[in-house]
């Protein structure tokens, strides 16, 4: 009852409006401290990429901090011409490289040198990191962004008297971003991928991930295939932005010491220029039912590990709350079934966990089990023990006490996430754009409570 009353009080304080272009802005006035936080939720992630352009969603996240036509350049018009020259030089070099064995090595070397010269000329017009410097100088904290398979998020917090600065900066990068230093930043993303695969566990996860989906683009991975990362162009990034960064495909939440009327006035001024194009269609491809087990074995001189994935419905399915809790019962915390069995009793694992929602939740995904083995334990024995526990759970179901415990855990984690302005802004924007109504946020606990053994 106390929980329900608290959510009702909080929900009553939330207000929202929709601009003519379709952008939904959610506002929660929280005047306890003279600060505010925001979340821009864009319903575009790795799952929205197709063969040849994988990695673009994450690449554009990097570009969103490079500045706009208003910030980041000493001469925007000259820079635009310089960036066109960079594109032309890249195209010439890449066309020769694509000839493979027939490529002229001397011409290739000359074209690469020409490309580097155009990059240097464009860089001379750049004011490095001006977007981030403006935020730093005005007291911004937690400046960050992330790309997932399902979406891309941008967020930070500012003093309350910097609300218009935020609206100006955010409106700018959602209407007129400049893909400056694109090819250098692409090298950074390629290095991210190499770093992720630099550990044995990272290589195992990469091979597991790409083997788990035979048709659906969840199987592309998040950062992109190496050959795509070496080929995607600045024009590809601009096309991705035009298609996916449209007002109807995003939501913005502002929480903190702000006034609804002021947020609305500023949004109308700075966000009305966001494209009013139709939102892009959802992914059409449906992962077919797997009629055979897919097994991936990676042999390394490293601590053994076991990963098991089961295909489960998306977060839109009525049974999703049960799937979430199932993962908790199986492998969340020291009192979960797998921890009790493999870590405490058998002592064949040093770490084990289970969770639903890999690599995303928007489409049917995986319930994952991951175990790191103890010295001397075999992967076969750990795998067999996991199956024994899962079979027992399938036959008997969870106990009432187990279910009460994991419900408490989920509720506690959910409520903790609502304490900060950043956390609450993130949840409001997510529920609005992903599920179509921010009010569903305050029904989440009800759906968890309703799950039976």
CSV table of C-alpha atoms in Angstrom, one decimal:
chain,number,residue,atom,x,y,z
A,1,UNK,CA,0.0,0.0,0.0
A,2,UNK,CA,2.8,2.4,0.8
A,3,UNK,CA,4.4,1.7,-2.5
A,4,UNK,CA,1.2,2.3,-4.4
A,5,UNK,CA,0.6,5.5,-2.6
A,6,UNK,CA,4.1,6.8,-3.3
A,7,UNK,CA,3.8,6.0,-7.0
A,8,UNK,CA,0.4,7.7,-7.2
A,9,UNK,CA,1.8,10.8,-5.6
A,10,UNK,CA,4.8,10.8,-7.9
A,11,UNK,CA,2.7,10.1,-11.1
A,12,UNK,CA,0.4,13.0,-10.2
A,13,UNK,CA,3.4,15.4,-10.4
A,14,UNK,CA,4.4,14.3,-13.9
A,15,UNK,CA,3.1,16.3,-16.9
A,16,UNK,CA,3.8,16.0,-20.6
A,17,UNK,CA,3.2,17.8,-23.9
A,18,UNK,CA,3.6,16.9,-27.6
A,19,UNK,CA,5.0,19.4,-30.1
A,20,UNK,CA,3.5,19.7,-33.6
A,21,UNK,CA,6.3,17.6,-35.0
A,22,UNK,CA,5.4,14.7,-32.8
A,23,UNK,CA,8.1,15.0,-30.1
A,24,UNK,CA,6.8,14.1,-26.6
A,25,UNK,CA,8.4,16.0,-23.7
A,26,UNK,CA,7.9,14.8,-20.1
A,27,UNK,CA,8.4,17.2,-17.2
A,28,UNK,CA,8.6,16.4,-13.5
A,29,UNK,CA,9.1,19.4,-11.2
A,30,UNK,CA,11.4,18.4,-8.3
A,31,UNK,CA,12.6,21.7,-6.6
A,32,UNK,CA,14.4,20.0,-3.7
A,33,UNK,CA,17.8,21.0,-5.1
A,34,UNK,CA,18.7,23.7,-7.8
A,35,UNK,CA,19.6,21.2,-10.5
A,36,UNK,CA,17.9,19.2,-13.2
A,37,UNK,CA,18.7,16.2,-15.4
A,38,UNK,CA,17.3,15.1,-18.7
A,39,UNK,CA,17.2,12.0,-20.9
A,40,UNK,CA,16.8,12.0,-24.7
A,41,UNK,CA,15.7,8.5,-25.7
A,42,UNK,CA,16.0,7.7,-29.4
A,43,UNK,CA,14.3,4.5,-30.5
A,44,UNK,CA,17.2,3.5,-32.8
A,45,UNK,CA,20.0,1.1,-32.0
A,46,UNK,CA,22.1,-1.7,-33.4
A,47,UNK,CA,18.9,-3.7,-34.3
A,48,UNK,CA,18.0,-1.0,-36.9
A,49,UNK,CA,21.1,-1.6,-39.0
A,50,UNK,CA,21.3,-3.7,-42.1
A,51,UNK,CA,24.1,-5.6,-43.7
A,52,UNK,CA,26.9,-3.2,-44.9
A,53,UNK,CA,26.2,-0.5,-42.3
A,54,UNK,CA,26.4,-2.3,-39.0
A,55,UNK,CA,27.9,-0.1,-36.3
A,56,UNK,CA,26.2,3.1,-37.5
A,57,UNK,CA,24.0,3.6,-34.4
A,58,UNK,CA,27.0,3.5,-32.1
A,59,UNK,CA,29.0,5.6,-34.6
A,60,UNK,CA,26.4,8.4,-34.6
A,61,UNK,CA,26.4,8.4,-30.8
A,62,UNK,CA,30.0,9.4,-31.0
A,63,UNK,CA,29.2,12.0,-33.7
A,64,UNK,CA,26.6,13.6,-31.4
A,65,UNK,CA,29.3,15.1,-29.2
A,66,UNK,CA,31.3,16.5,-32.1
A,67,UNK,CA,29.3,19.7,-32.3
A,68,UNK,CA,26.8,21.3,-34.6
A,69,UNK,CA,26.7,24.1,-37.2
A,70,UNK,CA,26.8,26.5,-34.3
A,71,UNK,CA,29.4,24.9,-32.1
A,72,UNK,CA,32.7,23.3,-33.0
A,73,UNK,CA,34.0,25.2,-36.1
A,74,UNK,CA,35.9,28.4,-36.8
A,75,UNK,CA,34.2,28.7,-40.2
A,76,UNK,CA,31.1,26.5,-40.8
A,77,UNK,CA,30.8,27.2,-44.5
A,78,UNK,CA,34.5,26.5,-45.2
A,79,UNK,CA,34.3,23.4,-43.0
A,80,UNK,CA,31.3,22.1,-45.1
A,81,UNK,CA,33.4,22.4,-48.3
A,82,UNK,CA,36.4,20.8,-46.5
A,83,UNK,CA,34.2,17.8,-45.4
A,84,UNK,CA,32.9,17.3,-48.9
A,85,UNK,CA,36.6,17.1,-50.1
A,86,UNK,CA,37.3,14.5,-47.4
A,87,UNK,CA,34.4,12.4,-48.6
A,88,UNK,CA,35.5,12.6,-52.2
A,89,UNK,CA,39.1,11.7,-51.3
A,90,UNK,CA,37.8,8.7,-49.2
A,91,UNK,CA,35.6,7.5,-52.0
A,92,UNK,CA,38.5,7.6,-54.5
A,93,UNK,CA,40.8,5.7,-52.1
A,94,UNK,CA,38.2,3.1,-51.1
A,95,UNK,CA,37.2,2.5,-54.8
A,96,UNK,CA,40.8,1.6,-55.6
A,97,UNK,CA,41.1,-0.6,-52.5
A,98,UNK,CA,37.9,-2.5,-53.4
A,99,UNK,CA,39.7,-3.8,-56.5
A,100,UNK,CA,41.5,-6.2,-54.2
A,101,UNK,CA,44.5,-7.9,-55.9
A,102,UNK,CA,44.0,-5.7,-59.0
A,103,UNK,CA,44.5,-2.5,-57.0
A,104,UNK,CA,47.4,-0.4,-58.1
A,105,UNK,CA,49.6,-0.1,-54.9
A,106,UNK,CA,51.2,3.1,-56.0
A,107,UNK,CA,47.9,4.8,-56.8
A,108,UNK,CA,46.5,3.4,-53.5
A,109,UNK,CA,49.4,5.0,-51.6
A,110,UNK,CA,48.9,8.3,-53.4
A,111,UNK,CA,45.1,8.3,-52.8
A,112,UNK,CA,45.6,7.5,-49.1
A,113,UNK,CA,48.0,10.4,-48.8
A,114,UNK,CA,45.5,12.7,-50.5
A,115,UNK,CA,42.8,11.6,-48.1
A,116,UNK,CA,45.0,12.4,-45.1
A,117,UNK,CA,45.7,15.9,-46.5
A,118,UNK,CA,42.0,16.6,-46.8
A,119,UNK,CA,41.4,15.4,-43.3
A,120,UNK,CA,44.1,17.7,-42.0
A,121,UNK,CA,42.6,20.6,-43.9
A,122,UNK,CA,39.2,20.0,-42.3
A,123,UNK,CA,40.7,19.5,-38.9
A,124,UNK,CA,42.3,22.9,-39.1
A,125,UNK,CA,38.8,24.4,-39.0
A,126,UNK,CA,37.7,22.5,-35.9
A,127,UNK,CA,37.4,23.9,-32.4
A,128,UNK,CA,38.2,20.7,-30.5
A,129,UNK,CA,35.5,19.4,-28.1
A,130,UNK,CA,33.7,22.7,-27.9
A,131,UNK,CA,30.4,21.1,-27.2
A,132,UNK,CA,31.8,19.3,-24.1
A,133,UNK,CA,33.8,22.3,-23.0
A,134,UNK,CA,30.6,24.5,-22.9
A,135,UNK,CA,29.0,21.9,-20.7
A,136,UNK,CA,32.0,21.6,-18.4
A,137,UNK,CA,32.2,25.4,-18.0
A,138,UNK,CA,28.6,25.5,-17.0
A,139,UNK,CA,28.7,22.9,-14.3
A,140,UNK,CA,27.4,19.8,-16.2
A,141,UNK,CA,27.9,16.5,-14.5
A,142,UNK,CA,27.3,12.9,-15.7
A,143,UNK,CA,27.7,13.9,-19.3
A,144,UNK,CA,27.3,10.7,-21.3
A,145,UNK,CA,25.5,8.6,-23.8
A,146,UNK,CA,25.1,4.9,-24.7
A,147,UNK,CA,23.9,2.8,-27.6
A,148,UNK,CA,22.2,-0.5,-27.1
A,149,UNK,CA,20.8,-2.9,-29.6
A,150,UNK,CA,17.4,-1.3,-29.1
A,151,UNK,CA,18.0,2.4,-28.6
A,152,UNK,CA,20.4,5.3,-28.0
A,153,UNK,CA,20.3,7.6,-25.0
A,154,UNK,CA,21.9,11.0,-24.2
A,155,UNK,CA,21.9,12.5,-20.7
A,156,UNK,CA,23.6,14.8,-18.2
A,157,UNK,CA,22.7,17.1,-15.3
A,158,UNK,CA,23.0,20.9,-15.1
A,159,UNK,CA,22.4,23.7,-12.6
A,160,UNK,CA,18.8,24.9,-12.7
A,161,UNK,CA,19.7,28.3,-14.2
A,162,UNK,CA,21.2,26.7,-17.3
A,163,UNK,CA,17.9,25.3,-18.6
A,164,UNK,CA,18.0,27.4,-21.8
A,165,UNK,CA,21.6,26.5,-22.5
A,166,UNK,CA,20.6,22.8,-22.3
A,167,UNK,CA,17.6,23.4,-24.7
A,168,UNK,CA,19.8,25.2,-27.2
A,169,UNK,CA,22.6,22.6,-27.1
A,170,UNK,CA,20.3,19.6,-27.3
A,171,UNK,CA,18.1,21.2,-29.9
A,172,UNK,CA,21.1,21.9,-32.0
A,173,UNK,CA,22.5,18.4,-32.0
A,174,UNK,CA,19.0,16.9,-32.8
A,175,UNK,CA,18.5,19.3,-35.8
A,176,UNK,CA,21.9,20.2,-37.2
A,177,UNK,CA,24.7,17.9,-36.2
A,178,UNK,CA,28.0,18.0,-38.1
A,179,UNK,CA,29.8,14.8,-38.8
A,180,UNK,CA,33.2,16.4,-38.2
A,181,UNK,CA,36.3,14.2,-37.7
A,182,UNK,CA,34.2,11.3,-38.8
A,183,UNK,CA,36.9,9.0,-40.1
A,184,UNK,CA,39.2,9.5,-37.2
A,185,UNK,CA,36.3,8.8,-34.8
A,186,UNK,CA,35.5,5.7,-36.8
A,187,UNK,CA,39.0,4.5,-36.0
A,188,UNK,CA,38.2,5.0,-32.3
A,189,UNK,CA,35.1,2.8,-32.6
A,190,UNK,CA,37.1,0.1,-34.4
A,191,UNK,CA,39.5,0.2,-31.5
A,192,UNK,CA,36.5,-0.3,-29.1
A,193,UNK,CA,35.7,-3.5,-31.0
A,194,UNK,CA,39.2,-4.8,-30.8
A,195,UNK,CA,39.3,-4.1,-27.1
A,196,UNK,CA,36.1,-6.0,-26.6
A,197,UNK,CA,37.6,-9.0,-28.3
A,198,UNK,CA,41.0,-8.7,-26.6
A,199,UNK,CA,40.0,-11.1,-23.7
A,200,UNK,CA,39.1,-14.8,-24.0
A,201,UNK,CA,35.7,-14.2,-22.5
A,202,UNK,CA,35.0,-11.3,-24.9
A,203,UNK,CA,35.8,-13.6,-27.8
A,204,UNK,CA,33.6,-16.3,-26.4
A,205,UNK,CA,30.7,-13.8,-26.0
A,206,UNK,CA,31.2,-12.5,-29.5
A,207,UNK,CA,31.0,-15.9,-31.0
A,208,UNK,CA,28.1,-16.9,-28.8
A,209,UNK,CA,26.1,-13.8,-29.6
A,210,UNK,CA,26.5,-14.0,-33.4
A,211,UNK,CA,25.6,-17.7,-33.3
A,212,UNK,CA,22.4,-17.3,-31.3
A,213,UNK,CA,20.4,-15.4,-34.0
A,214,UNK,CA,20.2,-17.0,-37.4
A,215,UNK,CA,18.1,-14.3,-39.1
A,216,UNK,CA,17.2,-11.4,-36.8
A,217,UNK,CA,19.6,-8.4,-36.7
A,218,UNK,CA,20.2,-8.9,-33.0
A,219,UNK,CA,22.8,-11.3,-34.4
A,220,UNK,CA,24.8,-8.5,-35.9
A,221,UNK,CA,26.4,-7.5,-32.6
A,222,UNK,CA,26.4,-3.9,-31.3
A,223,UNK,CA,29.6,-2.2,-32.5
A,224,UNK,CA,29.4,-3.6,-36.0
A,225,UNK,CA,31.3,-6.1,-38.2
A,226,UNK,CA,34.9,-5.2,-38.8
A,227,UNK,CA,34.5,-4.9,-42.6
A,228,UNK,CA,31.5,-2.6,-42.2
A,229,UNK,CA,33.4,-0.4,-39.7
A,230,UNK,CA,36.1,0.0,-42.2
A,231,UNK,CA,33.7,1.0,-44.9
A,232,UNK,CA,30.8,3.1,-43.5
A,233,UNK,CA,31.0,6.7,-44.6
A,234,UNK,CA,30.0,10.1,-43.3
A,235,UNK,CA,27.0,10.0,-45.8
A,236,UNK,CA,25.9,6.7,-44.3
A,237,UNK,CA,25.8,8.3,-40.9
A,238,UNK,CA,23.9,11.3,-42.2
A,239,UNK,CA,21.3,9.0,-43.8
A,240,UNK,CA,20.9,7.1,-40.6
A,241,UNK,CA,20.4,10.3,-38.7
A,242,UNK,CA,17.7,11.6,-41.2
A,243,UNK,CA,15.8,8.3,-41.0
A,244,UNK,CA,15.9,7.6,-37.3
A,245,UNK,CA,16.5,10.9,-35.5
A,246,UNK,CA,12.9,12.1,-36.1
A,247,UNK,CA,10.6,13.6,-33.5
A,248,UNK,CA,8.1,10.8,-33.6
A,249,UNK,CA,11.0,8.3,-32.9
A,250,UNK,CA,12.2,9.9,-29.7
A,251,UNK,CA,11.1,11.2,-26.3
A,252,UNK,CA,12.7,13.7,-23.9
A,253,UNK,CA,12.2,13.8,-20.1
A,254,UNK,CA,13.3,16.6,-17.8
A,255,UNK,CA,13.4,16.1,-14.1
A,256,UNK,CA,14.5,18.5,-11.4
A,257,UNK,CA,14.2,22.2,-10.4
A,258,UNK,CA,12.4,23.3,-13.5
A,259,UNK,CA,9.0,24.8,-14.3
A,260,UNK,CA,6.7,23.0,-16.8
A,261,UNK,CA,5.7,26.2,-18.6
A,262,UNK,CA,9.4,27.2,-19.1
A,263,UNK,CA,10.4,23.8,-20.4
A,264,UNK,CA,7.5,23.9,-22.8
A,265,UNK,CA,8.4,27.4,-24.0
A,266,UNK,CA,12.0,26.4,-24.6
A,267,UNK,CA,11.1,23.1,-26.3
A,268,UNK,CA,8.8,25.0,-28.7
A,269,UNK,CA,11.7,27.3,-29.5
A,270,UNK,CA,14.6,24.8,-29.8
A,271,UNK,CA,13.0,21.4,-30.5
A,272,UNK,CA,10.4,22.4,-33.1
A,273,UNK,CA,13.0,22.0,-35.9
A,274,UNK,CA,13.5,18.3,-35.3
A,275,UNK,CA,12.3,16.4,-38.3
A,276,UNK,CA,8.5,15.7,-38.4
A,277,UNK,CA,9.1,12.7,-40.8
A,278,UNK,CA,7.2,9.5,-40.1
A,279,UNK,CA,8.9,7.1,-37.6
A,280,UNK,CA,10.8,4.3,-39.3
A,281,UNK,CA,9.1,0.9,-39.5
A,282,UNK,CA,10.1,-1.8,-37.0
A,283,UNK,CA,12.3,-4.7,-37.9
A,284,UNK,CA,10.4,-7.1,-40.2
A,285,UNK,CA,12.6,-10.2,-39.8
A,286,UNK,CA,11.4,-12.7,-37.2
A,287,UNK,CA,13.9,-15.1,-35.7
A,288,UNK,CA,12.7,-18.6,-36.7
A,289,UNK,CA,12.2,-21.2,-34.1
A,290,UNK,CA,15.4,-23.1,-33.5
A,291,UNK,CA,14.9,-26.8,-34.0
A,292,UNK,CA,18.4,-27.8,-33.2
A,293,UNK,CA,20.9,-26.8,-30.5
A,294,UNK,CA,23.6,-24.5,-31.5
A,295,UNK,CA,26.9,-25.1,-29.7
A,296,UNK,CA,29.9,-22.8,-29.8
A,297,UNK,CA,33.3,-24.0,-28.4
A,298,UNK,CA,36.2,-21.6,-28.1
A,299,UNK,CA,39.4,-23.1,-26.9
A,300,UNK,CA,41.7,-20.7,-25.0
A,301,UNK,CA,44.4,-20.7,-22.3
A,302,UNK,CA,42.0,-19.0,-19.9
A,303,UNK,CA,39.6,-19.6,-17.0
A,304,UNK,CA,36.8,-21.9,-18.4
A,305,UNK,CA,33.3,-20.4,-18.8
A,306,UNK,CA,29.9,-21.7,-19.8
A,307,UNK,CA,27.2,-19.6,-21.5
A,308,UNK,CA,23.7,-20.9,-22.2
A,309,UNK,CA,20.9,-18.9,-23.9
A,310,UNK,CA,17.2,-19.8,-24.3
A,311,UNK,CA,15.0,-17.9,-26.7
A,312,UNK,CA,12.3,-16.0,-24.9
A,313,UNK,CA,9.5,-13.5,-25.9
A,314,UNK,CA,10.0,-9.7,-26.0
A,315,UNK,CA,9.2,-7.2,-23.3
A,316,UNK,CA,5.9,-6.5,-25.1
A,317,UNK,CA,4.6,-10.1,-24.4
A,318,UNK,CA,2.2,-10.6,-21.5
A,319,UNK,CA,4.6,-13.2,-20.0
A,320,UNK,CA,7.6,-10.9,-19.9
A,321,UNK,CA,7.3,-10.1,-16.2
A,322,UNK,CA,7.4,-13.9,-15.5
A,323,UNK,CA,10.5,-14.2,-17.8
A,324,UNK,CA,12.2,-11.5,-15.8
A,325,UNK,CA,11.5,-13.1,-12.5
A,326,UNK,CA,12.5,-16.5,-13.8
A,327,UNK,CA,15.9,-15.2,-14.5
A,328,UNK,CA,16.1,-13.8,-11.0
A,329,UNK,CA,15.0,-17.2,-9.5
A,330,UNK,CA,17.6,-19.1,-11.6
A,331,UNK,CA,20.7,-17.0,-11.1
A,332,UNK,CA,20.3,-13.6,-9.4
A,333,UNK,CA,22.2,-13.2,-6.1
A,334,UNK,CA,23.7,-15.6,-3.6
A,335,UNK,CA,20.5,-17.3,-2.7
A,336,UNK,CA,19.5,-18.1,-6.3
A,337,UNK,CA,19.2,-21.7,-7.3
A,338,UNK,CA,22.3,-21.9,-9.5
A,339,UNK,CA,24.5,-20.0,-6.9
A,340,UNK,CA,23.3,-22.3,-4.1
A,341,UNK,CA,24.1,-25.4,-6.2
A,342,UNK,CA,27.3,-24.6,-8.2
A,343,UNK,CA,29.1,-22.1,-6.0
A,344,UNK,CA,28.1,-23.1,-2.5
A,345,UNK,CA,27.4,-26.8,-2.7
A,346,UNK,CA,29.3,-28.2,-5.7
A,347,UNK,CA,32.0,-25.5,-5.6
A,348,UNK,CA,32.5,-25.9,-9.3
A,349,UNK,CA,31.8,-22.3,-10.2
A,350,UNK,CA,33.2,-19.1,-8.7
A,351,UNK,CA,30.6,-16.8,-10.3
A,352,UNK,CA,27.2,-17.5,-11.9
A,353,UNK,CA,24.3,-15.5,-13.0
A,354,UNK,CA,21.1,-15.5,-15.1
A,355,UNK,CA,19.0,-12.7,-16.6
A,356,UNK,CA,16.6,-12.1,-19.4
A,357,UNK,CA,16.9,-9.4,-22.1
A,358,UNK,CA,20.1,-10.2,-24.0
A,359,UNK,CA,21.0,-8.5,-26.3
A,360,UNK,CA,17.8,-6.4,-26.1
A,361,UNK,CA,14.2,-6.5,-25.0
A,362,UNK,CA,12.3,-4.9,-27.8
A,363,UNK,CA,12.2,-8.1,-29.8
A,364,UNK,CA,12.3,-11.8,-28.8
A,365,UNK,CA,15.7,-12.3,-27.1
A,366,UNK,CA,17.6,-14.6,-24.8
A,367,UNK,CA,17.4,-15.6,-21.2
A,368,UNK,CA,21.1,-16.0,-20.4
A,369,UNK,CA,23.0,-18.2,-17.9
A,370,UNK,CA,26.7,-17.5,-17.4
A,371,UNK,CA,29.2,-19.3,-15.2
A,372,UNK,CA,32.9,-18.9,-14.5
A,373,UNK,CA,34.4,-22.2,-13.4
A,374,UNK,CA,36.4,-23.0,-10.3
A,375,UNK,CA,39.9,-24.4,-10.7
A,376,UNK,CA,39.7,-28.1,-11.7
A,377,UNK,CA,36.0,-28.1,-12.6
A,378,UNK,CA,34.9,-29.2,-16.1
A,379,UNK,CA,32.6,-27.4,-18.4
A,380,UNK,CA,30.7,-30.6,-19.0
A,381,UNK,CA,29.9,-31.1,-15.3
A,382,UNK,CA,28.8,-27.5,-14.8
A,383,UNK,CA,26.6,-27.6,-17.9
A,384,UNK,CA,25.0,-30.8,-16.7
A,385,UNK,CA,24.3,-29.3,-13.2
A,386,UNK,CA,22.8,-26.2,-14.8
A,387,UNK,CA,20.4,-28.4,-16.8
A,388,UNK,CA,19.5,-30.4,-13.7
A,389,UNK,CA,18.5,-27.2,-11.8
A,390,UNK,CA,16.5,-25.9,-14.8
A,391,UNK,CA,14.7,-29.2,-15.3
A,392,UNK,CA,13.8,-29.2,-11.6
A,393,UNK,CA,12.5,-25.7,-11.8
A,394,UNK,CA,10.5,-26.5,-14.9
A,395,UNK,CA,8.9,-29.5,-13.2
A,396,UNK,CA,8.2,-28.0,-9.8
A,397,UNK,CA,8.1,-24.3,-10.4
A,398,UNK,CA,9.5,-21.7,-7.9
A,399,UNK,CA,8.4,-21.8,-4.3
A,400,UNK,CA,6.2,-19.1,-2.9
A,401,UNK,CA,9.1,-17.9,-0.8
A,402,UNK,CA,11.5,-17.7,-3.8
A,403,UNK,CA,9.0,-15.7,-5.7
A,404,UNK,CA,8.4,-13.3,-2.8
A,405,UNK,CA,12.2,-12.8,-2.5
A,406,UNK,CA,12.9,-12.0,-6.1
A,407,UNK,CA,9.8,-9.7,-6.3
A,408,UNK,CA,11.3,-7.8,-3.4
A,409,UNK,CA,14.6,-7.6,-5.2
A,410,UNK,CA,13.1,-6.4,-8.4
A,411,UNK,CA,10.9,-3.8,-6.7
A,412,UNK,CA,13.8,-2.5,-4.6
A,413,UNK,CA,16.0,-2.1,-7.7
A,414,UNK,CA,13.2,-0.4,-9.6
A,415,UNK,CA,12.5,2.0,-6.7
A,416,UNK,CA,16.2,2.8,-6.3
A,417,UNK,CA,16.3,3.8,-9.9
A,418,UNK,CA,13.7,6.4,-9.4
A,419,UNK,CA,15.5,8.2,-6.6
A,420,UNK,CA,17.8,10.3,-8.8
A,421,UNK,CA,16.7,12.9,-11.3
A,422,UNK,CA,18.8,11.1,-14.0
A,423,UNK,CA,17.3,7.7,-13.2
A,424,UNK,CA,13.7,8.9,-13.2
A,425,UNK,CA,14.2,10.9,-16.4
A,426,UNK,CA,15.6,7.8,-18.0
A,427,UNK,CA,12.7,5.6,-17.0
A,428,UNK,CA,10.0,8.2,-18.0
A,429,UNK,CA,11.6,8.6,-21.5
A,430,UNK,CA,12.0,4.9,-21.9
A,431,UNK,CA,8.5,4.0,-21.1
A,432,UNK,CA,7.1,6.8,-23.3
A,433,UNK,CA,9.1,5.9,-26.4
A,434,UNK,CA,9.4,2.2,-26.0
A,435,UNK,CA,5.9,1.3,-24.7
A,436,UNK,CA,4.0,4.4,-25.8
A,437,UNK,CA,3.0,5.9,-22.5
A,438,UNK,CA,5.2,7.1,-19.6
A,439,UNK,CA,2.3,6.3,-17.2
A,440,UNK,CA,3.1,2.6,-17.6
A,441,UNK,CA,6.2,3.2,-15.6
A,442,UNK,CA,4.0,3.5,-12.5
A,443,UNK,CA,2.2,0.2,-13.4
A,444,UNK,CA,5.5,-1.8,-13.6
A,445,UNK,CA,5.4,-2.9,-10.0
A,446,UNK,CA,1.8,-4.1,-10.4
A,447,UNK,CA,2.9,-6.4,-13.3
A,448,UNK,CA,5.7,-7.9,-11.2
A,449,UNK,CA,3.4,-8.4,-8.2
A,450,UNK,CA,0.9,-10.2,-10.4
A,451,UNK,CA,3.2,-13.0,-11.4
A,452,UNK,CA,2.4,-16.4,-9.8
A,453,UNK,CA,4.5,-19.5,-9.3
